[in-house]
Coordinates of C-alpha atoms and ligand atoms in Angstrom, one line a residue:
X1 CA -1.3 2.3 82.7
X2 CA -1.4 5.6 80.8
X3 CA -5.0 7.1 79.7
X4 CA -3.8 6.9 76.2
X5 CA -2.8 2.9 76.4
X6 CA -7.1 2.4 77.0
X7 CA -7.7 3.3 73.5
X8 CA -6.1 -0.4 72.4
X9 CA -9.0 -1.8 74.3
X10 CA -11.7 0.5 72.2
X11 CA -13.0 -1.4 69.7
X12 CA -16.0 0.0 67.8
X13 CA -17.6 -3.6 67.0
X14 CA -17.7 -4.5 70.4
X15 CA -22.1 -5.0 70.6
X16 CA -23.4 -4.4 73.9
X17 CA -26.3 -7.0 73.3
X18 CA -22.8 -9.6 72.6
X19 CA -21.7 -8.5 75.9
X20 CA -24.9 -9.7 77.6
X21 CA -25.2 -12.9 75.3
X22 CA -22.0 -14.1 76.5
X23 CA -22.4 -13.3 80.5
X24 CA -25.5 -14.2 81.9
X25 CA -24.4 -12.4 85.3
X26 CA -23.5 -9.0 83.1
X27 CA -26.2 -7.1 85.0
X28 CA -24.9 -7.9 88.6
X29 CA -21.2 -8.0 87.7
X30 CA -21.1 -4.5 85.8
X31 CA -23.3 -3.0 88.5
X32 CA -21.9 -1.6 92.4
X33 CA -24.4 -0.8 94.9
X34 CA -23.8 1.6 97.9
X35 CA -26.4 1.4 100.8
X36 CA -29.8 0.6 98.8
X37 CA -28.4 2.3 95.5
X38 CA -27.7 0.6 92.8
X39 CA -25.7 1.7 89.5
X40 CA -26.2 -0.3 86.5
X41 CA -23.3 0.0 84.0
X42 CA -23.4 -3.1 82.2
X43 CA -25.4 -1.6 79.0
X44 CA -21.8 0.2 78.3
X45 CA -19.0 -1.6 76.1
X46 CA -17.0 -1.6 79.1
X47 CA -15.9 -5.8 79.7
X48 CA -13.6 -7.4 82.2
X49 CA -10.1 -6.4 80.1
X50 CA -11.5 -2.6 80.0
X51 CA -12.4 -3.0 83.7
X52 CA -9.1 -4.1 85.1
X53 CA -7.4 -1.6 82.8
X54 CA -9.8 1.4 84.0
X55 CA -8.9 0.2 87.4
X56 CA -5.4 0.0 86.9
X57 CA -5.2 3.9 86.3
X58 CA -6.5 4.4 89.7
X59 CA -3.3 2.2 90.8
X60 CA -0.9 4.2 89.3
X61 CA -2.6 7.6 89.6
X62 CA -2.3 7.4 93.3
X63 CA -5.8 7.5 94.0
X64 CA -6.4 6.2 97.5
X65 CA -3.7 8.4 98.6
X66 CA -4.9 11.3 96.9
X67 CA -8.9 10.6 98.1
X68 CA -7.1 9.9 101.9
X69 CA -5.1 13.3 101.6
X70 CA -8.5 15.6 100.7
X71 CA -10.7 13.2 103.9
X72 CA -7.1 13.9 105.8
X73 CA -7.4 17.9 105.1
X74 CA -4.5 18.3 102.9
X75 CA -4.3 21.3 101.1
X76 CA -4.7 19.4 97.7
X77 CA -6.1 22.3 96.0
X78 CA -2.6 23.3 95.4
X79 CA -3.4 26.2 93.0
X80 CA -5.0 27.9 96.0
X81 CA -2.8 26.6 98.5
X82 CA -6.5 25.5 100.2
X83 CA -7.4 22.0 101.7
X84 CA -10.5 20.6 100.3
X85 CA -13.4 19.7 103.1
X86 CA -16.6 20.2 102.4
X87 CA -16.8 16.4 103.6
X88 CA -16.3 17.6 107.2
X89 CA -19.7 19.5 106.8
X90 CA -21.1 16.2 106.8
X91 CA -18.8 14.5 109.1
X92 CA -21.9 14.0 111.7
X93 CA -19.9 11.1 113.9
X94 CA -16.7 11.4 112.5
X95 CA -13.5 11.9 114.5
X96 CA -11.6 14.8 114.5
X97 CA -10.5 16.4 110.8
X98 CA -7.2 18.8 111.3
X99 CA -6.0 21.5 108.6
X100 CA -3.0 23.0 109.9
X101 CA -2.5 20.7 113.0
X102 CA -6.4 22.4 114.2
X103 CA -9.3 20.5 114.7
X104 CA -12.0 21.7 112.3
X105 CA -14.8 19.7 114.1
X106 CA -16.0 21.6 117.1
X107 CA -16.3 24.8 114.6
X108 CA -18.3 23.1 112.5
X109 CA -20.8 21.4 114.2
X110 CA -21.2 24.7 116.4
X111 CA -22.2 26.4 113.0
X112 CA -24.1 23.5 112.6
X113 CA -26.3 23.8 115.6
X114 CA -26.4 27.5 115.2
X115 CA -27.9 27.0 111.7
X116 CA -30.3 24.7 113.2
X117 CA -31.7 26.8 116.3
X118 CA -31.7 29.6 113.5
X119 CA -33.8 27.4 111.2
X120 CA -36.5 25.9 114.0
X121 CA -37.1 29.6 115.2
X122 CA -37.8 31.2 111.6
X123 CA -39.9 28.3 110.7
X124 CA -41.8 28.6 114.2
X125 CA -41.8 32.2 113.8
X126 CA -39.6 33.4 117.0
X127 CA -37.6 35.4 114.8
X128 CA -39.7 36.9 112.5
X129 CA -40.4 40.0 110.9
X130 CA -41.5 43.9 111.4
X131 CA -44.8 42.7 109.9
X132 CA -45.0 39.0 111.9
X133 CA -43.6 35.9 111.0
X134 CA -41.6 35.4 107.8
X135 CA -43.8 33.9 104.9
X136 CA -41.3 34.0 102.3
X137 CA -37.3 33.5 102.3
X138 CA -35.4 34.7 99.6
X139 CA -32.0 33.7 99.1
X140 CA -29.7 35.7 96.7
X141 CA -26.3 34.0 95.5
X142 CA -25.0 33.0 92.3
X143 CA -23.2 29.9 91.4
X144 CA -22.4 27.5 94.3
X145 CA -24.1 29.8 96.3
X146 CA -27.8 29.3 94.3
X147 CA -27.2 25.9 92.2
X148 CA -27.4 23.5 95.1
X149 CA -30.2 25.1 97.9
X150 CA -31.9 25.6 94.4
X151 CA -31.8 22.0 93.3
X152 CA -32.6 20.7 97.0
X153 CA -35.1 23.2 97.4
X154 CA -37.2 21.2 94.3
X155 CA -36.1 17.7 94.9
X156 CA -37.3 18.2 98.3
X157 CA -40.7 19.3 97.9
X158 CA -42.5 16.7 99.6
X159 CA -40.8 17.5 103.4
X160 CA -41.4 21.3 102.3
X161 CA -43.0 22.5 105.3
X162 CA -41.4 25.7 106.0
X163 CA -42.0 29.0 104.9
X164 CA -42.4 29.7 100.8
X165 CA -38.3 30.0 99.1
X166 CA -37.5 32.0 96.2
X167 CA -33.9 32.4 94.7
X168 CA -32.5 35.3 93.1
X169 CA -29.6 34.3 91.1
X170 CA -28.9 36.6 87.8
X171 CA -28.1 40.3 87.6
X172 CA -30.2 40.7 85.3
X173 CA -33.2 43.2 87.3
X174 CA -35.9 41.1 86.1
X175 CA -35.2 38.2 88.4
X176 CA -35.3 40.0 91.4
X177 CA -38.3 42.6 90.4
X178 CA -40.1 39.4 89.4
X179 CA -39.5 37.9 92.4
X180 CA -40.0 41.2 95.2
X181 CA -43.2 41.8 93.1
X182 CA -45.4 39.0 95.3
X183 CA -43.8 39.2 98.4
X184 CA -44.7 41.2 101.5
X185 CA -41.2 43.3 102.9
X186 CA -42.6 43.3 106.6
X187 CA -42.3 39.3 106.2
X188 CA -39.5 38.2 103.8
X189 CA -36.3 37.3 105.0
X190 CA -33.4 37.7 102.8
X191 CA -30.4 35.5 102.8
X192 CA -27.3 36.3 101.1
X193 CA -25.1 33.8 100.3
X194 CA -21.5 35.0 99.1
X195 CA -18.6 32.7 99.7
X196 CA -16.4 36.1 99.0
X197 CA -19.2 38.6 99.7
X198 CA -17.5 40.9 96.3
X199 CA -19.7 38.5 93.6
X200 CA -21.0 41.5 91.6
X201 CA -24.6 39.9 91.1
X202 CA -25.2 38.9 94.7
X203 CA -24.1 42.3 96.2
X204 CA -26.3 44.1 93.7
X205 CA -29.1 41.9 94.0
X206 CA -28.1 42.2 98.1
X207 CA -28.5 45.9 97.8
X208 CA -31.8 46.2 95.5
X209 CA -33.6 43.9 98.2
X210 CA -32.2 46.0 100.7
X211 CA -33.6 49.6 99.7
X212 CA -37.1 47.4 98.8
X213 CA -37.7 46.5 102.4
X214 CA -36.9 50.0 103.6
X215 CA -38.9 51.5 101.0
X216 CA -41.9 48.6 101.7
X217 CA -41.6 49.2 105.6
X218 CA -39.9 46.4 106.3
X219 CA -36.8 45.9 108.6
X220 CA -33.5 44.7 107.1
X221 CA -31.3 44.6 110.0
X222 CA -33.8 41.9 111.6
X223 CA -34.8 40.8 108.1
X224 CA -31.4 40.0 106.5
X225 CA -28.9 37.1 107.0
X226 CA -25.8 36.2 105.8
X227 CA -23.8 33.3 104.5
X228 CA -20.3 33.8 104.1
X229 CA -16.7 33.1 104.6
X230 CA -15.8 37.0 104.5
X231 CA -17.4 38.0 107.8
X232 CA -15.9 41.2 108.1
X233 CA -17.7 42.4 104.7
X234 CA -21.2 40.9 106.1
X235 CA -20.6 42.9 109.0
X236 CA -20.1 46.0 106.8
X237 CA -22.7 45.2 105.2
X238 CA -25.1 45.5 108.0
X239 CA -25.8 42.1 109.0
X240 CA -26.4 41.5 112.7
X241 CA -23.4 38.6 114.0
X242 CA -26.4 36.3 115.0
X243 CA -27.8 36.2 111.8
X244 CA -24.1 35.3 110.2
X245 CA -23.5 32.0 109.1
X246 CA -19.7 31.6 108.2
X247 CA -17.7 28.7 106.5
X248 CA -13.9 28.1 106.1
X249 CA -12.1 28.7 102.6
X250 CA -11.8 24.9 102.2
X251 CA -15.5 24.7 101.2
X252 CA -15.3 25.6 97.7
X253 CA -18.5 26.8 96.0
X254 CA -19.9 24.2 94.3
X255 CA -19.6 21.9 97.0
X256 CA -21.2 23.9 99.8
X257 CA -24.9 22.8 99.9
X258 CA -23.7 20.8 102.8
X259 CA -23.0 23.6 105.0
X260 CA -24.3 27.2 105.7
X261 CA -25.3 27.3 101.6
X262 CA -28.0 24.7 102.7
X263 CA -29.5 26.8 105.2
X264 CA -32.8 27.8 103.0
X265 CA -33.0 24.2 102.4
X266 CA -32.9 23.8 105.9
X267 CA -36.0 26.8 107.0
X268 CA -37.9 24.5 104.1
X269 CA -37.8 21.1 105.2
X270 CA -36.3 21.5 108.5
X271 CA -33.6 20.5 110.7
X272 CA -34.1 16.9 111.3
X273 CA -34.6 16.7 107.4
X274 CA -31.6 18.1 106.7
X275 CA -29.5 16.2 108.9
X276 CA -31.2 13.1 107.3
X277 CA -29.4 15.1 103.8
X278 CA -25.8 15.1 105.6
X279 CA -26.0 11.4 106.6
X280 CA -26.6 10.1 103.0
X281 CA -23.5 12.7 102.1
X282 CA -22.0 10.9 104.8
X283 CA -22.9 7.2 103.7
X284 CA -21.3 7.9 100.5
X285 CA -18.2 9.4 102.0
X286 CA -17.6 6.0 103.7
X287 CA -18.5 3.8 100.8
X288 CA -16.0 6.1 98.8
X289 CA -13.3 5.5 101.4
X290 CA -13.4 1.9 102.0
X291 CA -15.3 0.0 98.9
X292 CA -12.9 -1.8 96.3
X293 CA -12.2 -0.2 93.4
X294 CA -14.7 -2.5 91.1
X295 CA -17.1 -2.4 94.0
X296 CA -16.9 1.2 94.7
X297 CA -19.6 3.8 93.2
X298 CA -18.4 7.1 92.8
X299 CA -14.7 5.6 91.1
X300 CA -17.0 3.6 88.6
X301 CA -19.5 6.5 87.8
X302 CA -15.8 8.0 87.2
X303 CA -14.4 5.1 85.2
X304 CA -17.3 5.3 82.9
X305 CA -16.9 8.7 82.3
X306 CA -13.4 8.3 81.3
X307 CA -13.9 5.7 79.2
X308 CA -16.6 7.5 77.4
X309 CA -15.0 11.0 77.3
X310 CA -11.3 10.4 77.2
X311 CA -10.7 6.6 75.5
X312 CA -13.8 7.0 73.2
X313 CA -14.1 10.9 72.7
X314 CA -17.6 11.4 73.3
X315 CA -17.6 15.3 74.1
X316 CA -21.0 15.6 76.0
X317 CA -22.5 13.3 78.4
X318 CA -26.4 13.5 79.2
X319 CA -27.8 13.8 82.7
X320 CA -31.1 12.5 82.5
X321 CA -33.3 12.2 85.8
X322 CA -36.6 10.6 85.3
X323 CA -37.7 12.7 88.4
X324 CA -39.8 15.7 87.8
X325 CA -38.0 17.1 91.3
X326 CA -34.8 16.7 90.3
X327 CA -34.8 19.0 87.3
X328 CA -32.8 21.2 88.5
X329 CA -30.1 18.4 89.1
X330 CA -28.4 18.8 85.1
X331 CA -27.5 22.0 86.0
X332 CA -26.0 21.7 89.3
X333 CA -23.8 19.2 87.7
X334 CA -22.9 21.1 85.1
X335 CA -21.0 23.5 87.6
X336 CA -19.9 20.7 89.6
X337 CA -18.3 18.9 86.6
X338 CA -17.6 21.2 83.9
X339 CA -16.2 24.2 86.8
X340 CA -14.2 21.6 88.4
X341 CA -12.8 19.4 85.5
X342 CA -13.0 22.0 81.8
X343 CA -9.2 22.6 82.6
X344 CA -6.8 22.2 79.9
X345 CA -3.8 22.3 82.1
X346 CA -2.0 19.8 84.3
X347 CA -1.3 20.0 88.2
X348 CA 2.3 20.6 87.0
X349 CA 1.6 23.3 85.0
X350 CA 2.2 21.3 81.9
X351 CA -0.2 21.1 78.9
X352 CA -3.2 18.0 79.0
X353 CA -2.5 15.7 76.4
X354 CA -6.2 14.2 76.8
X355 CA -9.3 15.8 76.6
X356 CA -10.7 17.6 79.6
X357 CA -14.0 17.0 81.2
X358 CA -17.2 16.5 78.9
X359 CA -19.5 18.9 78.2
X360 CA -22.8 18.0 81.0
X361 CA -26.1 18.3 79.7
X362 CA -29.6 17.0 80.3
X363 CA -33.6 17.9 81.1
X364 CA -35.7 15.1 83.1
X365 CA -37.7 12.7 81.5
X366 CA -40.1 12.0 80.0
X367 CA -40.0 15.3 78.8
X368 CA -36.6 15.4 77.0
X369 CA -38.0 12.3 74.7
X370 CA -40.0 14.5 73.3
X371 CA -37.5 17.3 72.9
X372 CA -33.8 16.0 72.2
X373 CA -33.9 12.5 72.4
X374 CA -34.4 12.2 67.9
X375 CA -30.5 13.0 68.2
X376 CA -29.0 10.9 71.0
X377 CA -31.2 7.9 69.2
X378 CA -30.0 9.0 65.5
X379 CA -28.0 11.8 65.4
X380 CA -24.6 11.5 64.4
X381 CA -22.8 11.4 67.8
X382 CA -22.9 9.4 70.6
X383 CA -23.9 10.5 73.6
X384 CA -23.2 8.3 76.8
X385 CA -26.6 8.9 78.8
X386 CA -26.8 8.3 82.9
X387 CA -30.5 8.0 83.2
X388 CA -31.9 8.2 87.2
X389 CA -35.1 6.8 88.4
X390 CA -36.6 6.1 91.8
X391 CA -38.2 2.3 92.4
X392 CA -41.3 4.4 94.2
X393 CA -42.5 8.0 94.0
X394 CA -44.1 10.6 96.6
X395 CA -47.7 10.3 95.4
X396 CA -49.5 7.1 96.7
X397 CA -52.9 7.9 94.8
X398 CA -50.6 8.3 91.9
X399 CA -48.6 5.1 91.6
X400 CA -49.8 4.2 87.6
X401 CA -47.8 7.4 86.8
X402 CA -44.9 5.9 88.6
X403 CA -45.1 2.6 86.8
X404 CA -44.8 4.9 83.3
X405 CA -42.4 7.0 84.3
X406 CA -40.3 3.8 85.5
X407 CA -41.3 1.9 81.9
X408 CA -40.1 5.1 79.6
X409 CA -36.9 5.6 81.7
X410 CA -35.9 1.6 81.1
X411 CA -37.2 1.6 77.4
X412 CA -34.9 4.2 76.9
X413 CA -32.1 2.5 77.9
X414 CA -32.9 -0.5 75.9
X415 CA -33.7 1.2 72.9
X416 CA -29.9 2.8 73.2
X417 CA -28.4 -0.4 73.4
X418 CA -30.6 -2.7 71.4
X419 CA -31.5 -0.4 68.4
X420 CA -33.1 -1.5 65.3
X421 CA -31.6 -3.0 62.4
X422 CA -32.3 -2.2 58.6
X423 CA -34.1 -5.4 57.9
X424 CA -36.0 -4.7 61.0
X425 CA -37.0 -1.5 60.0
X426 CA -38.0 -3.4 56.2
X427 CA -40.4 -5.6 57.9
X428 CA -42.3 -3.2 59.6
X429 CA -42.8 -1.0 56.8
X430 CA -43.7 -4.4 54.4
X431 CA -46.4 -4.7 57.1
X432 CA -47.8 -1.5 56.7
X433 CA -48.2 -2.1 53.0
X434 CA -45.2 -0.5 51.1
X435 CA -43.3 -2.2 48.3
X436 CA -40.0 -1.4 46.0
X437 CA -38.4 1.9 46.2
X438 CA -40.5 3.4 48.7
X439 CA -40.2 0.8 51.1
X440 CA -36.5 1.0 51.1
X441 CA -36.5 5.0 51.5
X442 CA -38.8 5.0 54.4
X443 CA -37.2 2.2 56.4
X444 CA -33.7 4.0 56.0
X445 CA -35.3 6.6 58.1
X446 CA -36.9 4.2 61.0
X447 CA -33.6 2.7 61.5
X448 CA -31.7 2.9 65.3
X449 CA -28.2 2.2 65.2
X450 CA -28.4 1.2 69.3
X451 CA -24.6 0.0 70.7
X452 CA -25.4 3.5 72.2
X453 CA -24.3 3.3 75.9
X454 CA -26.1 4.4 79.3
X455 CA -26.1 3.9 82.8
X456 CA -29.0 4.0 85.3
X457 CA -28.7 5.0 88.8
X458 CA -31.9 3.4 90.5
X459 CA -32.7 4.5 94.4
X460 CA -36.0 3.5 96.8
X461 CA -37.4 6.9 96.7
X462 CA -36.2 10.3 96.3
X463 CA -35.7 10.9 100.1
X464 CA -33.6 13.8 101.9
X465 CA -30.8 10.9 102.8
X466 CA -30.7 9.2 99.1
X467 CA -30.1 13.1 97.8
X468 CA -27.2 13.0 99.9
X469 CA -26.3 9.7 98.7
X470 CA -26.4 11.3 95.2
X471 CA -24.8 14.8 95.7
X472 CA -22.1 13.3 97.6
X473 CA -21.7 10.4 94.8
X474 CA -21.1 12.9 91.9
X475 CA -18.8 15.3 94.0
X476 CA -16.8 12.2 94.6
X477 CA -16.9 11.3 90.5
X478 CA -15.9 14.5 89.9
X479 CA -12.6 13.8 92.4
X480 CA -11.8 10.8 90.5
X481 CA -12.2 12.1 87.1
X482 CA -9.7 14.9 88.2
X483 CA -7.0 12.6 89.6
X484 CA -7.0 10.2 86.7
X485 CA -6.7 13.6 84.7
X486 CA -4.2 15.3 87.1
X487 CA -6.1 18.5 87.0
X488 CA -6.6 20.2 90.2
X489 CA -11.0 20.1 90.1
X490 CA -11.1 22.1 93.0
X491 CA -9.8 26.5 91.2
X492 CA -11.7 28.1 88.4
X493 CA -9.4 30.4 87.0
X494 CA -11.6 30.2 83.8
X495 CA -14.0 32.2 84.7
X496 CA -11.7 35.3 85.7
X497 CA -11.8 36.8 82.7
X498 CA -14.9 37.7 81.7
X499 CA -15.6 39.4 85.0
X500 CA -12.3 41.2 84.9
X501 CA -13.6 42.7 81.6
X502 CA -17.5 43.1 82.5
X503 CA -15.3 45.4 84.9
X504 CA -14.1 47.3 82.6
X505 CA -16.9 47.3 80.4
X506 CA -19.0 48.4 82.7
X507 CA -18.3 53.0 82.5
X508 CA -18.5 51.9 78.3
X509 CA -21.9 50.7 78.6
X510 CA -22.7 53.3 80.7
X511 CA -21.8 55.7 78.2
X512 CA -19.2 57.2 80.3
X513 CA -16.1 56.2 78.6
X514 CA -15.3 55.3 75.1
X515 CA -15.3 52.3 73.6
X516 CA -12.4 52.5 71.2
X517 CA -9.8 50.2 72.9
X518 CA -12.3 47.6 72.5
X519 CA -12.4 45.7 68.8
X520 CA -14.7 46.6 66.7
X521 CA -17.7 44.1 67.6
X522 CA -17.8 44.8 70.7
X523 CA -17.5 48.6 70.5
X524 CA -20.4 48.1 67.8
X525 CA -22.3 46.0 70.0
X526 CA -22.2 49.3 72.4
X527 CA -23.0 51.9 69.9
X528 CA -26.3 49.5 69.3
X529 CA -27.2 49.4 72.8
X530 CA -26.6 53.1 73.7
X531 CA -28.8 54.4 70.3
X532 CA -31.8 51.9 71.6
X533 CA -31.6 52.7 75.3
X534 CA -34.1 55.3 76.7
Ligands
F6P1 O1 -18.4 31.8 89.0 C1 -17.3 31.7 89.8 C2 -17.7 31.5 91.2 O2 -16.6 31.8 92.0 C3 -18.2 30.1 91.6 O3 -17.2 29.2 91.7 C4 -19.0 30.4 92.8 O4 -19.8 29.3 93.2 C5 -19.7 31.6 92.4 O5 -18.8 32.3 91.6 C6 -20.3 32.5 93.5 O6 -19.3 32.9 94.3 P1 -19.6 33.5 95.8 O7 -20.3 32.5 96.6 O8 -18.3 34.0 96.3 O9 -20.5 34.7 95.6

């Protein structure tokens, strides 16, 4: 079955609410569970012929031996010549995973436990310091490095009992000045967290935070740690061995919150919490690798997305986590899914012929209803929405908020599928009194077209182990999105350029060389900036 052969089974009068009408078991057949997850699909046009032609892609892509060859440590990131493990970071009782005939195991469980004696004595306050025991940790990175402790960090915040995190992600000197401004430098320790140790925000975020805690009387080589895969440049740096955390090249970037990346996660919630993180990664790792296709998460999360991005043509997709602690989650997905899978060309080198990954978007209820919701209810374009929601929140005392948040996050859903129709729209404004022309006119405007799809992810509770469940669930999407594709979703060539030429740009901004190679925006762009800076 070829990607393009699906589009015979799109069929734009195919009503969702039909679907339901003529299947009373829709909701449990068009659903997979995984552990005490469940992911509802069934308010989607997808039906049993677009199921077992979804499914038969995966057949003749290769899939299982393409997900066994990246558990097996394969080097299918073939434009890197790199095997792809992060899942070995989270391998807690697994056997033995080789790259190059060597076990990676016993490395990284030794990291592991480093990370977590590390960890314990920070948070207990046995390292610490020139003024006493660290009150604040800030953790400078960019990317993979920042996205995922990031998102943890807030969707955590109930087992935060560590000392205060702050991240320092852009270039740009306000983050950092913003963020040095309220901490002490005798008790702050800084992380950074560089796969590469050359990314040109970290190291000049590294070295501002550096001269502060000098300048403030603070210590940096006690007060600095590293996480990296470039150990002899966080050596040069000045970071003591003990307080180096190193991962192999086969964790790429954005999926290495399992690993050393996670260790602010781990000084905030601690050790045992964190492990508690791995083993849901873990759970999902073995769902992924034994469930039947139909029955298996991750390859229907990625079947969905197919069928809405590359059978339908829906360009964006909304992430929409009715979880105030997991709004950081839409962006941590967008480089997951649009770094991994925005390629244009094929393993082979040859051009795509369907469209790439969708653009990933999305704000957590309720508070996107009242931002951007109008469109995805009337706007012109569909967008495919994958709402989350836990069955139970953190706050006891707080449980009617729960029960709203629940109800808005499930009448969204509905309202997507079910709409409302002209005549329905007519009656409600003939019972608010209007007649003739003006009745017409102002029920054209109340009318939802609905046939819109979605998919809900529902979990107990947002616990450290469920996150895991749900991190490791999208990296796996991502996978099978990428082999039915036949893109490689583990390089990012796309974002060479634009560094290359920030490189080059930077002596013309600095007024040091001319701009007259450049075209003639950008060289006007610099005149601007150099006549209005002091
Ligand atoms: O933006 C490209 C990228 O390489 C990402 O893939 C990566 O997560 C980020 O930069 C940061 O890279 P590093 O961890 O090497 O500083």
């Amino acid at each position: 079955m070829q990607l393009g052969a699906l589009k015979a089974l799109a069929d734009a009068d195919r009503r969702i609410l039909d679907l339901f009408e003529s299947d009373a078991n829709r909701a449990a057949e068009f659903s997979a569970s995984a552990g005490n997850m469940l992911f509802d699909y069934s308010k989607t046009q997808i039906d049993e012929n677009v199921r077992a032609g979804l499914s038969q892609l995966c057949e003749d892509a290769g899939l299982a031996a393409r997900r066994d060859a990246m558990f097996a440590g394969e080097k299918i990131n073939e434009t890197e010549g790199r095997a792809v493990l992060h899942t070995a970071l989270r391998n807690l009782d697994g056997g033995p995973v080789e790259v190059d005939g060597q076990d990676v195991m016993p490395e990284v469980l030794d990291t592991l436990q480093r990370m977590r004696v590390f960890a314990e004595e920070v948070r207990g306050g046995a390292i610490a310091g020139a003024g006493g025991s660290f009150t604040d940790v800030v953790n400078i990175g960019i990317g993979g490095s920042d996205l995922g402790p990031v998102m943890a960090t807030h969707a955590l915040a109930p087992y935060h009992d560590g000392p205060r995190l702050h991240y320092v992600s852009n270039v740009d000197g306000a983050h950092i000045a913003d963020t040095l401004r309220q901490l002490d430098p005798t008790r702050t320790l800084v992380i950074v967290a560089s796969k590469t140790f050359t990314t040109i925000e970290t190291m000049t975020n590294a070295r501002t935070a550096r001269a502060w805690m000098s300048e403030g009387g603070g210590d940096p080589s006690r007060q600095f740690a590293a996480v990296s895969s470039a150990l002899d440049k966080t050596q040069a740096f000045g970071i003591p061995e003990a307080h180096v955390f190193g991962f192999a090249d086969w964790v790429g970037g954005r999926y290495s919150v399992w690993g050393p990346v996670g260790l602010p996660v781990m000084i905030a919630v601690g050790s045992n919490a964190f492990d508690a993180f791995l083993r849901g990664g873990q759970a999902m790792d073995l769902h992924f690798r034994s469930a039947e296709w139909t029955e298996n998460m991750p390859v229907m999360l990625a079947l969905v997305g197919i069928w809405h991005r590359q059978v339908l043509g829906h360009s964006s997709r909304a992430v929409l986590p009715y979880d105030q602690r997991l709004l950081r989650l839409p962006a941590y997905f967008q480089q997951l899914e649009m770094e991994s899978n925005g390629k244009s060309v094929a393993m082979d080198g040859s051009s795509l012929t369907v469209p790439s990954g969708p653009v990933v978007w999305g704000e957590p209820g309720t508070n996107g209803q009242h931002a951007f919701y109008q469109l995805i209810h009337q706007g012109t374009d569909v967008i495919p929405c994958e709402f989350m929601v836990a069955a139970e929140g953190h706050e006891p005392e707080l449980t009617h908020h729960h029960r709203l948040l629940l109800a808005n996050c499930l009448a969204q859903s509905e309202a997507l599928m079910r709409g409302r129709s002209l005549d329905e729209a007519r009656d409600r404004m003939a019972a608010k009194g209007l007649t003739g022309a003006e009745l017409e006119r102002q029920a054209r405007h109340r009318v939802f077209p609905g046939n819109r799809p979605s998919t809900t992810l529902i979990y107990p509770k947002l616990t450290p182990f469920v996150l895991g469940q749900i991190i490791a669930l999208y990296e796996h999407r991502v996978f099978v999105e990428g082999v039915l594709l036949g893109i490689n979703s583990f390089d990012q060539w796309g974002v060479e350029l634009g560094k290359e030429l920030a490189t080059s740009l930077g002596p013309i901004v600095d007024g040091e060389e001319s701009a007259q190679d450049k075209d003639a925006s950008t060289a006007a762009l610099v005149a601007y900036a150099l006549k209005y800076r002091d």
